[in-house]
Coordinates of C-alpha atoms in Angstrom, one line a residue:
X1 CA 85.2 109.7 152.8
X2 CA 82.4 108.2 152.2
X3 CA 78.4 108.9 153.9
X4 CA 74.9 107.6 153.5
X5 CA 71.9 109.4 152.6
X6 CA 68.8 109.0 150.1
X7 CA 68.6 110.1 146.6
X8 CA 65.8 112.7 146.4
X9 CA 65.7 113.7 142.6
X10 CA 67.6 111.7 140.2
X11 CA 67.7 113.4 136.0
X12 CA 70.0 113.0 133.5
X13 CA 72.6 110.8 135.3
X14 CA 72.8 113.1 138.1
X15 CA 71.7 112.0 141.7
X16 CA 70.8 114.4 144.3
X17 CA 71.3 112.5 147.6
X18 CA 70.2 114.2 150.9
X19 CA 72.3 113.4 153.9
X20 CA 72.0 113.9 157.4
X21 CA 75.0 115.6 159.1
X22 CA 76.1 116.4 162.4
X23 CA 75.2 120.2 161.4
X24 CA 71.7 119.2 160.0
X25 CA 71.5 117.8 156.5
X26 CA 73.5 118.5 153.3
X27 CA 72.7 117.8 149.5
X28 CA 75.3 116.4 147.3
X29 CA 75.0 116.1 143.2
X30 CA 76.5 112.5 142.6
X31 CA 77.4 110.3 139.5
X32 CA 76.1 106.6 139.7
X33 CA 79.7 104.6 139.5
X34 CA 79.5 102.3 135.9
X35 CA 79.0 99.4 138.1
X36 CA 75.4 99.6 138.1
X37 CA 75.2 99.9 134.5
X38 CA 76.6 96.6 134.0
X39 CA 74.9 94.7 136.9
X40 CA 71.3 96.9 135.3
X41 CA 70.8 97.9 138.3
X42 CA 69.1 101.7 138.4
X43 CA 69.2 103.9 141.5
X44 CA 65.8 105.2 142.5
X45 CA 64.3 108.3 144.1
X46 CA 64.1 107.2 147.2
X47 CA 66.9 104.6 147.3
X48 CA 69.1 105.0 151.0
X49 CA 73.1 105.1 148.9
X50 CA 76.4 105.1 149.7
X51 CA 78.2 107.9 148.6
X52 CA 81.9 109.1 148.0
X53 CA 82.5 112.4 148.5
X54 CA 84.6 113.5 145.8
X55 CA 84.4 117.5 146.5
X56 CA 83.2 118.2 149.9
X57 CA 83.5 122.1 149.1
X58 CA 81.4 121.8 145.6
X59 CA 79.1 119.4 147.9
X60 CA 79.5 116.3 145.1
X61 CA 80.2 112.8 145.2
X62 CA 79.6 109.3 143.7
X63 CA 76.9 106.7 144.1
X64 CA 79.0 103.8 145.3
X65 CA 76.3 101.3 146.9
X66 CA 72.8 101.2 146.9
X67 CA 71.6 100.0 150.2
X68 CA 69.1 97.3 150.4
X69 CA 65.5 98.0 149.1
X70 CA 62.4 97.6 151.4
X71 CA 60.3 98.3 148.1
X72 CA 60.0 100.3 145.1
X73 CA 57.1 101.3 143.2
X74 CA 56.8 100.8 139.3
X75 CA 54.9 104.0 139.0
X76 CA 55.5 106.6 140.4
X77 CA 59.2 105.1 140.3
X78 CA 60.4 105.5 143.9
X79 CA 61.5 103.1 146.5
X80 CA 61.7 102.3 149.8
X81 CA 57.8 103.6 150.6
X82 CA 56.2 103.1 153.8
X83 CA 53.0 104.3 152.6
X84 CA 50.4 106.2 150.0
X85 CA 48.5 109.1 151.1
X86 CA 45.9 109.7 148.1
X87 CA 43.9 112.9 148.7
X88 CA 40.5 113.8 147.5
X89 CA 37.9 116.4 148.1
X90 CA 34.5 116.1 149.6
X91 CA 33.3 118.5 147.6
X92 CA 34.1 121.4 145.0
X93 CA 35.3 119.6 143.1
X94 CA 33.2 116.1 143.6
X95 CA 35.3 113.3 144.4
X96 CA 35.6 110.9 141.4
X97 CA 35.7 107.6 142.8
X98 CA 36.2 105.2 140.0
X99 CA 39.8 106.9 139.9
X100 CA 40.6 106.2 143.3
X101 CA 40.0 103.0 143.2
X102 CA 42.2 102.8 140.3
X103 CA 44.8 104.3 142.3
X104 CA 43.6 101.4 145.5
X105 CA 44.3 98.8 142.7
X106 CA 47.4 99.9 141.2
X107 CA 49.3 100.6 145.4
X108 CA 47.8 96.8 146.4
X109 CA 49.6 95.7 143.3
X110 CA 52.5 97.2 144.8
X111 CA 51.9 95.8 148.2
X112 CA 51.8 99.2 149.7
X113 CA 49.3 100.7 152.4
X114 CA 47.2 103.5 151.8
X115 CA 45.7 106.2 154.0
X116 CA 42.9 107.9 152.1
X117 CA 42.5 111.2 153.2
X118 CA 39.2 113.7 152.7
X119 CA 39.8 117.0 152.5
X120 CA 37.2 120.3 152.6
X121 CA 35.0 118.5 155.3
X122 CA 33.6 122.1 156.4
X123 CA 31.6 122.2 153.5
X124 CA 29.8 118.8 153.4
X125 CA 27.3 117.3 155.7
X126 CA 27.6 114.7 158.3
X127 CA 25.7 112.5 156.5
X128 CA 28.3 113.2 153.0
X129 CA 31.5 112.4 155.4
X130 CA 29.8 109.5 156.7
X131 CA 29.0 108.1 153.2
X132 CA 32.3 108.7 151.8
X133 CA 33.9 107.1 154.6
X134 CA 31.9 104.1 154.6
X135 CA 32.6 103.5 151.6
X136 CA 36.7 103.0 152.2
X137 CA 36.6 102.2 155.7
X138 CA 36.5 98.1 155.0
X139 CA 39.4 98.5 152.1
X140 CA 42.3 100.7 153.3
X141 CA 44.5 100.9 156.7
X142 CA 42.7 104.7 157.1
X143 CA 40.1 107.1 156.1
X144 CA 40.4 110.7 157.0
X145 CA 38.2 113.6 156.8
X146 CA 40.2 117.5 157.5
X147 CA 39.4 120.6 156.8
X148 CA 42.7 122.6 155.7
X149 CA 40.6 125.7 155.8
X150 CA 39.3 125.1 159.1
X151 CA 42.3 123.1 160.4
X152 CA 40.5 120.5 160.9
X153 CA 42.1 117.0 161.5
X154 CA 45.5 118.6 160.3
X155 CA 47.3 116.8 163.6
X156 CA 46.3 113.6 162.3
X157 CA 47.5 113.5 159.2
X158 CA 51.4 115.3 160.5
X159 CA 51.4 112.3 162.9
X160 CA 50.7 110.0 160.1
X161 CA 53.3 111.5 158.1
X162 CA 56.0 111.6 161.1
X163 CA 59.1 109.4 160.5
X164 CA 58.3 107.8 156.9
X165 CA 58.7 108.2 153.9
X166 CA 55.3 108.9 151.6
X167 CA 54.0 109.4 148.2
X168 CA 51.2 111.9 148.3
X169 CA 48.8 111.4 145.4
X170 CA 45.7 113.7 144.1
X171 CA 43.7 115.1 141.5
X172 CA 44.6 118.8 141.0
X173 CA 42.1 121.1 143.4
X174 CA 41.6 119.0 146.2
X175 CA 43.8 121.2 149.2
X176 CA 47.2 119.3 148.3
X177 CA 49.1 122.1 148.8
X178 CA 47.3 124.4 151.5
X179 CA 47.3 120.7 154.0
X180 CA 51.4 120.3 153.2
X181 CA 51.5 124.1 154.2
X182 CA 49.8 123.4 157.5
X183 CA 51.6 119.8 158.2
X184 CA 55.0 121.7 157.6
X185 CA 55.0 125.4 158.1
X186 CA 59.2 125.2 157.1
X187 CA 58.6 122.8 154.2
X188 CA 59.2 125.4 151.6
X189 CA 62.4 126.2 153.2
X190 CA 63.8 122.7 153.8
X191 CA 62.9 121.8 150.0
X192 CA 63.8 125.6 148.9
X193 CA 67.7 124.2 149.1
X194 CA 67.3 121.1 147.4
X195 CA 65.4 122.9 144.3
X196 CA 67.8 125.8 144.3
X197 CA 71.1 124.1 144.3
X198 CA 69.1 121.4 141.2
X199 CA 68.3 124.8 138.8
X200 CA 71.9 126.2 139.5
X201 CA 73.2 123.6 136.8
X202 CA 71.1 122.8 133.0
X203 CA 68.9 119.8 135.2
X204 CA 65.3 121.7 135.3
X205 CA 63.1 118.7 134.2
X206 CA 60.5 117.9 136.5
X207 CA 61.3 114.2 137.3
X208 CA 60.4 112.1 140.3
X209 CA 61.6 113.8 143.7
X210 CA 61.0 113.0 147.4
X211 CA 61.3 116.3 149.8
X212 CA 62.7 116.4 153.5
X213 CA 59.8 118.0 155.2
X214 CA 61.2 116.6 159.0
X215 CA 63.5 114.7 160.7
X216 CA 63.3 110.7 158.7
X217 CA 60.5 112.4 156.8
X218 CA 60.2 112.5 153.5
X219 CA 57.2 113.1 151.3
X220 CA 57.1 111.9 147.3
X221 CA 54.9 114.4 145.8
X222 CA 53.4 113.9 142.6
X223 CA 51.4 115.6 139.9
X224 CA 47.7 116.3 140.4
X225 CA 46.3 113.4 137.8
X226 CA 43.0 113.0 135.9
X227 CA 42.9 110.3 135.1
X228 CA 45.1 106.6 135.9
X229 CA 45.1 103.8 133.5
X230 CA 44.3 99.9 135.0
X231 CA 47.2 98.5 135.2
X232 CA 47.6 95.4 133.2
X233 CA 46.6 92.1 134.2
X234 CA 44.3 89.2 133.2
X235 CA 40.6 90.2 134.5
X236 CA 40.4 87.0 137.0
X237 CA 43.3 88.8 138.6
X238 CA 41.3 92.6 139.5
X239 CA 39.3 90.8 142.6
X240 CA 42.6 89.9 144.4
X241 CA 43.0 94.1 144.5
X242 CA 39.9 94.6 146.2
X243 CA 40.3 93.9 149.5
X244 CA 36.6 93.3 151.3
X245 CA 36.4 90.6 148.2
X246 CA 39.1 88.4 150.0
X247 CA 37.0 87.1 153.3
X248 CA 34.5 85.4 150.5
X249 CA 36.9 84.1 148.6
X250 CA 36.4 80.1 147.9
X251 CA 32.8 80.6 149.5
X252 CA 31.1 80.8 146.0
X253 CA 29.2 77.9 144.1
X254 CA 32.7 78.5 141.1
X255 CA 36.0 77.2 141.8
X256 CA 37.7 81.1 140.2
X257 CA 34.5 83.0 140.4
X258 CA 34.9 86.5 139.0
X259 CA 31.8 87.9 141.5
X260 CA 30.2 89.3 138.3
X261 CA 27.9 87.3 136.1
X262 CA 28.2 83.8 138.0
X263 CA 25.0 82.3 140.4
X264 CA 25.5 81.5 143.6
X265 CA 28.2 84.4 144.3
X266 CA 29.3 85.0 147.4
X267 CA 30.6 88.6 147.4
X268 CA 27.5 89.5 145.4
X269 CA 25.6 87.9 148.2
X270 CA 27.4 90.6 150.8
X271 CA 26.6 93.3 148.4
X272 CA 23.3 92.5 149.0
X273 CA 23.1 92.7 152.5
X274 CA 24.7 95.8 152.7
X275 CA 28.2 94.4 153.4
X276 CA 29.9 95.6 150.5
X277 CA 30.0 99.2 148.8
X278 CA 27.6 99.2 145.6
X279 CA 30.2 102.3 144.8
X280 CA 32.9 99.8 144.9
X281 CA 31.6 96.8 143.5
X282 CA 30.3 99.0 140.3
X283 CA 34.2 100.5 139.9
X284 CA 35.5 96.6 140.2
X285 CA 32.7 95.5 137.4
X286 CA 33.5 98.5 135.2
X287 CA 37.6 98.3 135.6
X288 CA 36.8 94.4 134.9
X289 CA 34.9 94.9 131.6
X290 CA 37.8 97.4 130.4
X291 CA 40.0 94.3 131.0
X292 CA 37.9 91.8 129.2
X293 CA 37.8 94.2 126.4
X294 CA 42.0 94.5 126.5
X295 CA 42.6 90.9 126.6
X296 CA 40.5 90.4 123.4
X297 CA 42.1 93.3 121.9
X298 CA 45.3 91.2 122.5
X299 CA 44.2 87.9 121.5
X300 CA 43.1 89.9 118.3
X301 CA 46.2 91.9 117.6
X302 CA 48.2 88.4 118.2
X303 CA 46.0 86.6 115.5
X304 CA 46.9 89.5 112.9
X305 CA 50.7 88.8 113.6
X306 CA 50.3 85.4 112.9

């Protein structure tokens, strides 16, 4: 017999693949077939599948088809994402911007949408929420503030969630967990039986892995990160990843103007007047200096091989 469901954990050749039933949902451990081998094709977290139920007892199967992709991310490796929630604190600890814009950069690479979310609002001013917001409002689909402790905004962000499939993002010590508490109370629960049946066998690597939290709901949930890398590209590139750059794009004096040392700039002009963030605009100059410096680092590296 064969089912569909989606592949929430995928290590060491083995494919766990959630699938909804008439009873609820059931996980099944599954084997890719050798036909994706040869045709290099590699099934994702996150990937809707095929599968033939080889042991319906033992709950296994094989990977016959992977269905077609709406998207998949390069990192984190997942597909079929409907959006990025990326959560930062207000305060305690400060909110380092440069690295969410990294993270901005690297999911409008990916052609994803991203909700920013702002968490520990109860102990900031109005005037510190209105700040931080104004500084995102122009350059994502949402900006959020909540208060997990308080339970503030918590509503929102559940309906946000509701019926798609999500990678949550964050430094460590910004709420993460306490707001996924409060979204889904049963969360630990519905994702207690997907971990539990993965550590019955020798699989306990912590790999990518999407959890169930609702019906059609699924949330990717990634490490708390420090620090992200640019991802690479040539520097003329970084403005097209800044999204409040576009509307002035064409308008400078410089066919290719990089809005950073040229006269007669356009986007410089609207940071002027107020219309763009000086917080942003300093990330974009700083991330486009590190990728000046990596493109002659290249050039320089090529000339020694030659």
């Amino acid at each position: 017999m064969q089912i569909e469901g989606k592949i929430v954990k995928g290590i060491a050749g083995f494919y766990y693949v959630n699938c909804h039933t008439a009873g609820g949902s059931d996980l099944y451990e599954c084997k890719a077939k050798g036909g994706f081998r040869k045709d290099k094709v590699k099934p994702l977290v996150g990937d809707n599948v095929r599968i033939q139920i080889v042991s319906e007892e033992e709950k296994q199967g094989n990977v016959q088809e992977i269905l077609p992709r709406k998207n998949y991310l390069i990192r984190p490796e997942v597909a079929n994402v409907d959006q990025a929630l990326i959560l930062f604190a207000m305060a305690d600890p400060l909110p380092n911007l440069n690295l969410l814009d990294r993270f901005l950069v690297m999911m409008e690479m990916q052609g994803v949408e991203t909700v920013i979310c702002f968490n520990k609002l109860d102990i900031v001013s109005s005037e510190e929420e209105q700040r931080l917001v104004s500084i995102y409002e122009k350059c994502v689909n949402r900006v959020l503030s909540v208060s997990s402790r308080e339970n503030i905004g918590i509503n929102s962000v559940r309906e946000l969630l509701r019926g798609k499939t999500t990678v949550l993002a964050g430094p460590s010590g910004v709420g993460k967990s306490s707001i996924l508490n409060q979204i889904f109370p049963d969360a630990g629960s519905k994702t207690g039986a997907v971990s539990e049946k993965i550590r019955r066998g020798k699989h306990t690597t912590r790999h990518s892995e999407l959890f169930c939290v609702g019906d059609r709901t699924y949330l990717f949930d990634t490490p708390g990160f420090s620090s992200l890398r640019i991802p690479d590209m040539d520097k003329e590139e970084l403005k097209n990843y800044f999204t409040e750059f576009i509307p002035y794009e064409g308008m400078c004096r410089f066919i290719g103007c990089t809005h950073t040392h040229e006269p007669d700039c356009k986007v410089k002009e609207a940071l002027g007047q107020q219309q763009i963030s000086p917080v942003r605009y300093r990330n974009y100059v700083q991330m486009f200096e590190e990728l000046k410096d990596m493109g002659k680092q290249k050039y320089n590296e090529r000339k020694v091989r030659d």
